Coordinates of C-alpha atoms and ligand atoms in Angstrom, one line a residue:
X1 CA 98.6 58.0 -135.0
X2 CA 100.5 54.7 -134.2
X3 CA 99.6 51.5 -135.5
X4 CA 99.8 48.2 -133.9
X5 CA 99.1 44.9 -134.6
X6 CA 98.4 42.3 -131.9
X7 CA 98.6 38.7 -132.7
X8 CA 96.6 36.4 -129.9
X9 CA 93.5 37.4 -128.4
X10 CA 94.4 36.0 -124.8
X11 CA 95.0 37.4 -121.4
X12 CA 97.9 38.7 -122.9
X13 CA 96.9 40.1 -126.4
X14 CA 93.6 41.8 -124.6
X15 CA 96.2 44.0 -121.7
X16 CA 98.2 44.6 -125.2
X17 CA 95.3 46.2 -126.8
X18 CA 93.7 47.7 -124.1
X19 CA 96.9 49.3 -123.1
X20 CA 97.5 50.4 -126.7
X21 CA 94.4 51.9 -127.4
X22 CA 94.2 53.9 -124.2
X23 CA 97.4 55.5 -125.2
X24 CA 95.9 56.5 -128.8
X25 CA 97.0 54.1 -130.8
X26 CA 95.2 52.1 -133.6
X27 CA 95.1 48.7 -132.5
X28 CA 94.1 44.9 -134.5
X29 CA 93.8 41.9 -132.6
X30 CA 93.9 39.0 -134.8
X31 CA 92.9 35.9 -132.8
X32 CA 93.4 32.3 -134.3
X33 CA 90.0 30.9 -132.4
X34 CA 86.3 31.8 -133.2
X35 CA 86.4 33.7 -129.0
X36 CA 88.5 35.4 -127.1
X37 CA 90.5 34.5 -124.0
X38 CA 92.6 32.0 -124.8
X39 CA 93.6 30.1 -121.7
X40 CA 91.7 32.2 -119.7
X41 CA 88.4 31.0 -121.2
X42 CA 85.6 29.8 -118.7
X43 CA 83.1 26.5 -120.9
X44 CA 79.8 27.5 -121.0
X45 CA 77.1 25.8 -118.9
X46 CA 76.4 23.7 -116.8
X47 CA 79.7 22.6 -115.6
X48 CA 81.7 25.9 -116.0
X49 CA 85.2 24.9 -115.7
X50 CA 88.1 27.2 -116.7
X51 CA 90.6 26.4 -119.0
X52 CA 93.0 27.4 -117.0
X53 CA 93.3 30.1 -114.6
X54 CA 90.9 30.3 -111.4
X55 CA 92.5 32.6 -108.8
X56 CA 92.9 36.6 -109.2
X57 CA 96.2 36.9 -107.1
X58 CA 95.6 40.5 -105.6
X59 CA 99.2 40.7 -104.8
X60 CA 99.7 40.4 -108.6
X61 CA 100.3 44.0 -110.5
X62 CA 97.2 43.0 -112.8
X63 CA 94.6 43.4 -110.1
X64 CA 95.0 47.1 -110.2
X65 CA 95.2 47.7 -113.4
X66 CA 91.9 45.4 -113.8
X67 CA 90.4 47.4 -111.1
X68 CA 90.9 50.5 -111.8
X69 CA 88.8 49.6 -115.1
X70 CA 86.2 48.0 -113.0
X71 CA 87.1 44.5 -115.5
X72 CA 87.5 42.2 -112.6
X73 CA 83.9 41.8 -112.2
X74 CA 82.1 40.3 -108.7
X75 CA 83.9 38.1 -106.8
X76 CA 83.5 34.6 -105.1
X77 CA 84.5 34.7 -101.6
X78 CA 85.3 31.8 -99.7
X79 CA 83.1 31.3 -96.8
X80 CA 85.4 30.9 -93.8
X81 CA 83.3 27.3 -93.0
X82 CA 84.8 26.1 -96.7
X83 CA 88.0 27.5 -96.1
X84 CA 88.4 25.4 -93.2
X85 CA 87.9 22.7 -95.2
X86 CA 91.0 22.6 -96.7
X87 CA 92.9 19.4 -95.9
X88 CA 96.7 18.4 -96.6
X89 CA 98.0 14.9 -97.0
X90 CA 100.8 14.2 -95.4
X91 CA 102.1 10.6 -94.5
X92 CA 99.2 9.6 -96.5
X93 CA 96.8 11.0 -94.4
X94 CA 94.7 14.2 -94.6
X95 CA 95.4 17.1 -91.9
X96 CA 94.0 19.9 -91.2
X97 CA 97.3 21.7 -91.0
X98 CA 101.0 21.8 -92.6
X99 CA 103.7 20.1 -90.8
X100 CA 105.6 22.6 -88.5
X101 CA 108.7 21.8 -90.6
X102 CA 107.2 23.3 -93.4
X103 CA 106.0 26.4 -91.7
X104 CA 110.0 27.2 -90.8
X105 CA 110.6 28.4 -94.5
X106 CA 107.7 30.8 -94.1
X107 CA 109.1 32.7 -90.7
X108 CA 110.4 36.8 -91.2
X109 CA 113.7 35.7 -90.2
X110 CA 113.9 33.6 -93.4
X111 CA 116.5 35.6 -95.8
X112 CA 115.7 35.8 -100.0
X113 CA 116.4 32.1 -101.1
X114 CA 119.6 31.6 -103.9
X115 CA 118.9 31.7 -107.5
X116 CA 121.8 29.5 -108.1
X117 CA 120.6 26.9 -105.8
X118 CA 118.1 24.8 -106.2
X119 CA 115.5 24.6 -104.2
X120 CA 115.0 21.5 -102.0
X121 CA 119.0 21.5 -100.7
X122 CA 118.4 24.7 -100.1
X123 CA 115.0 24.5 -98.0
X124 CA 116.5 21.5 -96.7
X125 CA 119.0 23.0 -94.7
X126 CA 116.1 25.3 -92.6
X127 CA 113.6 22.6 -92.4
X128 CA 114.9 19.2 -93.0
X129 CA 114.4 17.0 -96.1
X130 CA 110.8 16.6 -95.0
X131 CA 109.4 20.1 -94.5
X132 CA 111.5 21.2 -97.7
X133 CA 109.4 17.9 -99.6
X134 CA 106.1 19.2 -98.2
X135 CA 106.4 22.8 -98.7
X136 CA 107.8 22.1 -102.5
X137 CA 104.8 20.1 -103.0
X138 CA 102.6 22.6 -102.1
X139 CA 103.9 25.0 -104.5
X140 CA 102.3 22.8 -107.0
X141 CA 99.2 25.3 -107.0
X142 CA 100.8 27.6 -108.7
X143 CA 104.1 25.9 -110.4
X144 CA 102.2 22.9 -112.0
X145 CA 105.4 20.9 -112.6
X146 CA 106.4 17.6 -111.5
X147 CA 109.3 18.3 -109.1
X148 CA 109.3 22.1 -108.2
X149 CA 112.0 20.9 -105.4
X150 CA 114.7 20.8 -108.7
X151 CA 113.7 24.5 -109.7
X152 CA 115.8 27.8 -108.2
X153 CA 115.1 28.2 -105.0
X154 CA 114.6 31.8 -105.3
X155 CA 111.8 31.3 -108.0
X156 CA 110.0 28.2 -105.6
X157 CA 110.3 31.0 -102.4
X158 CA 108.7 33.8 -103.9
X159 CA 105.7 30.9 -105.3
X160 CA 105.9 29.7 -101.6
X161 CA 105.4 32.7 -100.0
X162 CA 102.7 34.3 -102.1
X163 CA 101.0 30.7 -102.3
X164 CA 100.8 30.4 -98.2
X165 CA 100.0 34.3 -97.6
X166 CA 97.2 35.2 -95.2
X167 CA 94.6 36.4 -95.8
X168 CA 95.3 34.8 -99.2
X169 CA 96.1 36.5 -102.3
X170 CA 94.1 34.2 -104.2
X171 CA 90.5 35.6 -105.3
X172 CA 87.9 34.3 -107.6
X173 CA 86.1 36.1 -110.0
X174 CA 82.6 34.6 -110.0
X175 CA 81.3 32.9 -113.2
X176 CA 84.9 32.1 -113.4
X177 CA 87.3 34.1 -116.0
X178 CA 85.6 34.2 -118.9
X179 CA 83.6 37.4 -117.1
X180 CA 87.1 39.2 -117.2
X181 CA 87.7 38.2 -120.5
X182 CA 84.4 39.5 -121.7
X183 CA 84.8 42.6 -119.9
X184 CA 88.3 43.0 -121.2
X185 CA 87.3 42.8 -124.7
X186 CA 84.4 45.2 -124.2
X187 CA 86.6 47.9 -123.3
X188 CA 88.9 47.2 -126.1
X189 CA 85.7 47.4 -128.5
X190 CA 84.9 50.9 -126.7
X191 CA 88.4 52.3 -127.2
X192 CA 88.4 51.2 -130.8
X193 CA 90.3 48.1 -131.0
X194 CA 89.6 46.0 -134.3
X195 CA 89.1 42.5 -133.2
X196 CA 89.1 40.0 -135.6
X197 CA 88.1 36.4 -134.7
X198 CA 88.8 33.1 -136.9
X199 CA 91.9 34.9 -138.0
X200 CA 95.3 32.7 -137.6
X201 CA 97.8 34.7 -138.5
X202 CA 101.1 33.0 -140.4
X203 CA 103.0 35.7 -141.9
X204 CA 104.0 38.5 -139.7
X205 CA 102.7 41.9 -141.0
X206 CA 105.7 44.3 -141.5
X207 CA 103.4 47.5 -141.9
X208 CA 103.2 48.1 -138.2
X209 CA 104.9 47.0 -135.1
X210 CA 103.7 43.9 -134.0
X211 CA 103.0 42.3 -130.4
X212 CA 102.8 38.5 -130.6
X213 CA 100.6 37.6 -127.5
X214 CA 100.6 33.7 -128.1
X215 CA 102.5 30.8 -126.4
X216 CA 105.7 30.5 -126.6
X217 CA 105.0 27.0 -128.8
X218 CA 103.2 29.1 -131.3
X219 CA 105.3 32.5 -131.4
X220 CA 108.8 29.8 -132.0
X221 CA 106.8 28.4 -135.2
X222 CA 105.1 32.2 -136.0
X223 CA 108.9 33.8 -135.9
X224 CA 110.9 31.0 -137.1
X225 CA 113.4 31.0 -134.4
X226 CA 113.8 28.0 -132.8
X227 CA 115.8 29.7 -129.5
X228 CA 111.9 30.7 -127.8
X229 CA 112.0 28.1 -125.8
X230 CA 111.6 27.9 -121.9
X231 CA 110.6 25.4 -119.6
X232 CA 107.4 25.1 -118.3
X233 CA 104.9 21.8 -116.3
X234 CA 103.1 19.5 -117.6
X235 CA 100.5 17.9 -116.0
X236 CA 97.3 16.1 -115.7
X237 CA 93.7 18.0 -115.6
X238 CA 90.7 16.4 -114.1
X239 CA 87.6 18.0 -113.9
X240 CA 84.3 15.9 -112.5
X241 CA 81.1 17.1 -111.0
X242 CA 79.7 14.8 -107.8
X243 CA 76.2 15.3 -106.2
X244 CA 76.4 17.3 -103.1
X245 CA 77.5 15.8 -99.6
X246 CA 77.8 17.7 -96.5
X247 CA 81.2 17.6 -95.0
X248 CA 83.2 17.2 -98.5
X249 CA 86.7 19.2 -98.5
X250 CA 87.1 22.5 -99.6
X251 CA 90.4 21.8 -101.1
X252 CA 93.1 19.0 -101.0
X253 CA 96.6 19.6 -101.4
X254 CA 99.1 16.6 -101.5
X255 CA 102.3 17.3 -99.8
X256 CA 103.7 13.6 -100.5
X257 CA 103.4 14.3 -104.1
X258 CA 102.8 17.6 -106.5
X259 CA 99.4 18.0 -106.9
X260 CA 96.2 20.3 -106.3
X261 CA 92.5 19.6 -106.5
X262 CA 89.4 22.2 -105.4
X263 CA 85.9 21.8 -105.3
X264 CA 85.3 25.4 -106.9
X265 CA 81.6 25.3 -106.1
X266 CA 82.6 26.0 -102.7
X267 CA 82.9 29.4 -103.5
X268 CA 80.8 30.1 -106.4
X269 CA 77.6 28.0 -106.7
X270 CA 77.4 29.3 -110.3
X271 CA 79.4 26.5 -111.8
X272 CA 77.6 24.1 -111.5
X273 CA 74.0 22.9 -111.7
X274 CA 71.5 23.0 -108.0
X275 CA 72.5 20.0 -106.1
X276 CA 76.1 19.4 -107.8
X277 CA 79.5 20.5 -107.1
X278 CA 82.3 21.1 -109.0
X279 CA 85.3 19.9 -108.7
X280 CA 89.0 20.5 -110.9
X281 CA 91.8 19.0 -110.2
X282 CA 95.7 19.3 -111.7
X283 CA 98.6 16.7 -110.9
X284 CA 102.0 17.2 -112.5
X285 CA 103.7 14.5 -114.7
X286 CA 107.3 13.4 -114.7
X287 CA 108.4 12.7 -118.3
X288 CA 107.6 9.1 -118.0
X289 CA 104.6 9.3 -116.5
X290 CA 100.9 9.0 -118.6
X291 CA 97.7 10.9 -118.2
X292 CA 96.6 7.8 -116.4
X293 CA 99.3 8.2 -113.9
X294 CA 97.8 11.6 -112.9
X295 CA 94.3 10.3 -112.7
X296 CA 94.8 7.5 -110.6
X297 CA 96.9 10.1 -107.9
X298 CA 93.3 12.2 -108.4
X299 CA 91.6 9.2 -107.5
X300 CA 93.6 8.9 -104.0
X301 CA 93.3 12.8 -103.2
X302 CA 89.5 12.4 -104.1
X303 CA 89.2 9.1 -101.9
X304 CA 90.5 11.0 -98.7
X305 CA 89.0 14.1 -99.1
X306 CA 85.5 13.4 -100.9
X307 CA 84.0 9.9 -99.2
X308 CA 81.6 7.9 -101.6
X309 CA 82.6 10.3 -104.7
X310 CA 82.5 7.2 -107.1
X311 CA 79.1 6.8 -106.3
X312 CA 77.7 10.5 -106.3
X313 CA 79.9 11.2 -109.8
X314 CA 77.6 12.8 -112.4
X315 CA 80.3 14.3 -115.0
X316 CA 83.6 13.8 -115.5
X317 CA 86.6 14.4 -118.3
X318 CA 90.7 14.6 -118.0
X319 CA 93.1 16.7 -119.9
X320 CA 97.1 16.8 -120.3
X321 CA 98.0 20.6 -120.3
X322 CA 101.5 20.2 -121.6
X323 CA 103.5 23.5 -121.5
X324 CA 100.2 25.8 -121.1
X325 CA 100.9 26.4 -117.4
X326 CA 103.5 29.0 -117.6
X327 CA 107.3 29.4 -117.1
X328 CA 109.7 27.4 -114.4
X329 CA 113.3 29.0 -113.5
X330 CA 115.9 26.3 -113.1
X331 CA 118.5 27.1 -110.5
X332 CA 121.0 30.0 -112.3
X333 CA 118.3 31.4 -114.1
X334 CA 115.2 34.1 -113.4
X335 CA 112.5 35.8 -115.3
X336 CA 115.7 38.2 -116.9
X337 CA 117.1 34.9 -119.1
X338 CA 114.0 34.2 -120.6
X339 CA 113.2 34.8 -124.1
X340 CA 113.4 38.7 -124.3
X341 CA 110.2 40.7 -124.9
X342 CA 111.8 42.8 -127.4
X343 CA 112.8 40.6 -130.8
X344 CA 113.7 43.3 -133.0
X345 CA 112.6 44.9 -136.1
X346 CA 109.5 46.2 -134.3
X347 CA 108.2 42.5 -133.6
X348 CA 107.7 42.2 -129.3
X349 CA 106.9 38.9 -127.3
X350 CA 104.2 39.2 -124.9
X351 CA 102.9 35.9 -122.7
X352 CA 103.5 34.0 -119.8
X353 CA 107.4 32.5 -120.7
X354 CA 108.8 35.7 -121.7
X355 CA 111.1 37.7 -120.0
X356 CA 109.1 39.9 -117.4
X357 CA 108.1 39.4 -113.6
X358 CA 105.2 37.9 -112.0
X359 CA 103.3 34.7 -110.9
X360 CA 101.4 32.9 -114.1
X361 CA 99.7 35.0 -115.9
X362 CA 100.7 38.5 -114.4
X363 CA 103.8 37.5 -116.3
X364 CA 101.3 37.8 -119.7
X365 CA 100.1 41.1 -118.1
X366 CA 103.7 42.2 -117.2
X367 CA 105.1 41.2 -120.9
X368 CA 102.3 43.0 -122.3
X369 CA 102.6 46.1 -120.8
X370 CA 106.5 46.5 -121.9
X371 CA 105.8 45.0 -125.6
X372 CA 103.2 47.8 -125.9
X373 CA 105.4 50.9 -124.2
X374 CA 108.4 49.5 -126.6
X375 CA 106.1 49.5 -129.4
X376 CA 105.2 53.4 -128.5
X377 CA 108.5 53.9 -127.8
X378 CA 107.3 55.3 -124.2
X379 CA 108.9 55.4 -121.4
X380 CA 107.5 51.6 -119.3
X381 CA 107.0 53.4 -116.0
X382 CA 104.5 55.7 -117.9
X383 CA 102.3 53.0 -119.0
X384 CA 102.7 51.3 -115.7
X385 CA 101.4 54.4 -113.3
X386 CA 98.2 54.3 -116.1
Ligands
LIG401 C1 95.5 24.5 -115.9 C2 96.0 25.9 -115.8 C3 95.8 26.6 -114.6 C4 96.2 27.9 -114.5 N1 95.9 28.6 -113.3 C5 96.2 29.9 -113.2 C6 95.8 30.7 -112.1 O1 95.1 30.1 -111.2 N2 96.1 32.0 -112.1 C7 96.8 32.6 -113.0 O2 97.1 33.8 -112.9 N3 97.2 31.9 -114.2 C8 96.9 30.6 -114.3 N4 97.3 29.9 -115.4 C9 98.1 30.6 -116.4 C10 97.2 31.4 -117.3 O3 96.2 30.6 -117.9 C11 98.1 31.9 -118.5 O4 99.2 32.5 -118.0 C12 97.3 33.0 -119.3 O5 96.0 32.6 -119.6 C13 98.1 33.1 -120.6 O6 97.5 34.1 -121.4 P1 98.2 34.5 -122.8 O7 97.4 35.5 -123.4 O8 99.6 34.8 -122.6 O9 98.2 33.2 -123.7 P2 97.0 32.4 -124.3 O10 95.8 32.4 -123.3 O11 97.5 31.0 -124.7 O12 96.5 33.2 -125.5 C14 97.2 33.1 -126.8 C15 96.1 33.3 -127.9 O13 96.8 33.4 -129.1 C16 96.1 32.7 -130.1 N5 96.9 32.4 -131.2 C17 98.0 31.5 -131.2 N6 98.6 31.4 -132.4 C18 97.9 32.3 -133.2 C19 98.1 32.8 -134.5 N7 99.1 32.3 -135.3 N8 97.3 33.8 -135.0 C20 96.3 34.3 -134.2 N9 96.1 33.9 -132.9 C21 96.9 32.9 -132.4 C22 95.5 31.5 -129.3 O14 94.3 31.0 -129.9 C23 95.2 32.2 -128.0 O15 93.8 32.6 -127.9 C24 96.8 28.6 -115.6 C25 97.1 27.9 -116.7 C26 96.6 26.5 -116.9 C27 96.8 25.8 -118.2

């Protein structure tokens, strides 16, 4: 029987194991914290604010692959009134709908954006220096970095496109996704999987092949090698709960500036107490700007889209997540130049700035699969069709 050892108990380290165990082999997880999760952990009550993730991108190849194994849990639809409550500023104003500039980059006609070019000259040239602005900014949701107009244009497209799909791709696992993660890890207990919490791990283990599902921050200090590097956002986190008042937005995106805020409770009235919503926000940072600089551009996206909010505010804390939100391509570079999964001497990368396809953290789920089909020394497609 193989065995493997998995090192992180994240998004990443649970698909690892899972995926390990199903195909026979004997699998530890050591994971540094007293849960599991990672990034993907959901605070307990009353305000029950992820970490990080929210949406379940169903056009991701994780939904599947969580499906199939029923781990995905209920869901949190949007009611359509909410969903019409999502407002865009633009010109400093809120609006109900994106400027038509924008929605040129998102017509069939529209060929596969250049790597090699970055991304605003090249939207630019289909819908003028505004549109390109607007529809970069949007991005934000899923990019979380301070000018995704500078990044490939080929990386920002596919972000674009996926981000503006409809019906949307986005879906949200209700309770949040610490439900997944506790489902995850209950299958991994069923198959076998040795999971051991409170165990930081700071000398690789050379008896058994090793997938090291951490950040990239931590796997550069856990290996030694300082070439794991790859860009990723940084930005500001605000998370505040506000009494409930009819008429509040569903959502505002800023399209003058990255950023992203959602009133979550919208669609699941589990996170937060009777009477209260909740409401997380994110707002990239350039590298001179403070965490105050991303609170005070909450502030304006809150002022237009959720009216006496000061007044109604009954919780309220902000974060800097500094290289937590996942990879960025620069133009000339894709998912293929980032650090590869496979390090040698049976020791595989698995997480979401390592070389393997996908939006956030289907590039975790991606990584993982191929660090665990190396480890088997299986063919990947074999593992993929499980
Ligand atoms: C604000 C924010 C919003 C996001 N939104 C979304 C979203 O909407 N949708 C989406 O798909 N993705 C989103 N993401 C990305 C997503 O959270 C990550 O891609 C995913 O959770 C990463 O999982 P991972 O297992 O690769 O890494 P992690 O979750 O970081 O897990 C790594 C684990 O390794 C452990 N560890 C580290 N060092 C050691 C050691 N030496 N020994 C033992 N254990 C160790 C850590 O404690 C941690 O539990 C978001 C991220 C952030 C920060």
């Amino acid at each position: 029987m193989h065995r493997i050892t998995v090192i992180g108990g994240g998004f990443a380290g649970l698909t690892a194991a899972i995926t390990a165990a199903e195909a026979g082999a004997e699998v530890t997880v050591h994971e540094a914290h007293h849960t599991l999760g990672g990034r993907a952990r959901t605070a307990d009550g009353p305000y029950r604010t992820n970490d990080g993730p929210h949406a379940l991108y169903n056009g991701g190849p994780h939904w599947a692959w969580l499906r199939r194994r029923d781990l995905i849990g209920p869901l949190a639809p949007i009611p359509p009134l909410e969903a019409a409550r999502l407002r865009l500023r633009h010109r400093g104003a809120l609006r109900r709908t994106p400027p038509f500039a924008m929605l040129k980059l998102l017509r069939r006609g529209v060929g596969p954006a250049p790597v090699d070019t970055d991304f605003l000259t090249w939207a630019t040239g289909i819908a003028g220096e505004e549109g390109a602005r607007a529809a970069a900014h949007y991005c934000a949701v899923a990019l979380f970095h301070h000018d995704p107009g500078s990044l490939s244009a080929a990386f920002v497209q596919e972000r674009l496109r996926r981000a503006a799909k409809l019906p949307p791709e986005a879906h949200y696992p209700r309770g949040g996704w610490g439900g997944v993660v506790d489902r995850m890890a209950a299958l991994a207990w069923n198959l076998g999987v040795r999971m051991e919490t409170v165990s930081r791990v700071d000398t690789l283990p050379t008896d058994t092949p090793v997938i090291v599902a951490t950040s990239l921050d931590a796997a550069r200090r856990l290996l030694d090698d300082p070439s794991l590097t790859w860009p990723s956002g940084r930005t500001t986190l605000v998370d505040l709960a506000v009494r409930t008042r009819r008429g509040d937005a569903f959502a505002v995106s800023d399209l003058d500036a990255p950023g992203w805020i959602e009133r979550f409770t919208a669609q699941d009235r589990t996170l937060a107490p009777a009477g209260e919503q909740l409401i997380q926000g994110q707002l990239p940072l350039a590298p001179h700007e403070s965490k105050a600089d991303g609170t005070a551009r909450a502030e304006q996206l809150l002022d237009l889209g959720f009216p006496g909010w000061r007044e109604r505010l009954t919780w309220r804390r902000e974060a800097v997540a500094n290289g937590r939100t996942g990879a960025v391509d620069l133009p000339g570079t894709t998912w293929r130049d980032r650090p590869a999964v496979d390090r040698g001497d049976g020791v595989y990368l698995a997480g979401d700035q390592v070389a393997s396809p996908g939006l956030l953290s289907e590039v975790s789920f991606n990584s993982a699969l191929t660090a665990v089909s190396l480890a088997l020394g299986r063919r990947e497609l074999d593992l993929k069709r499980a």
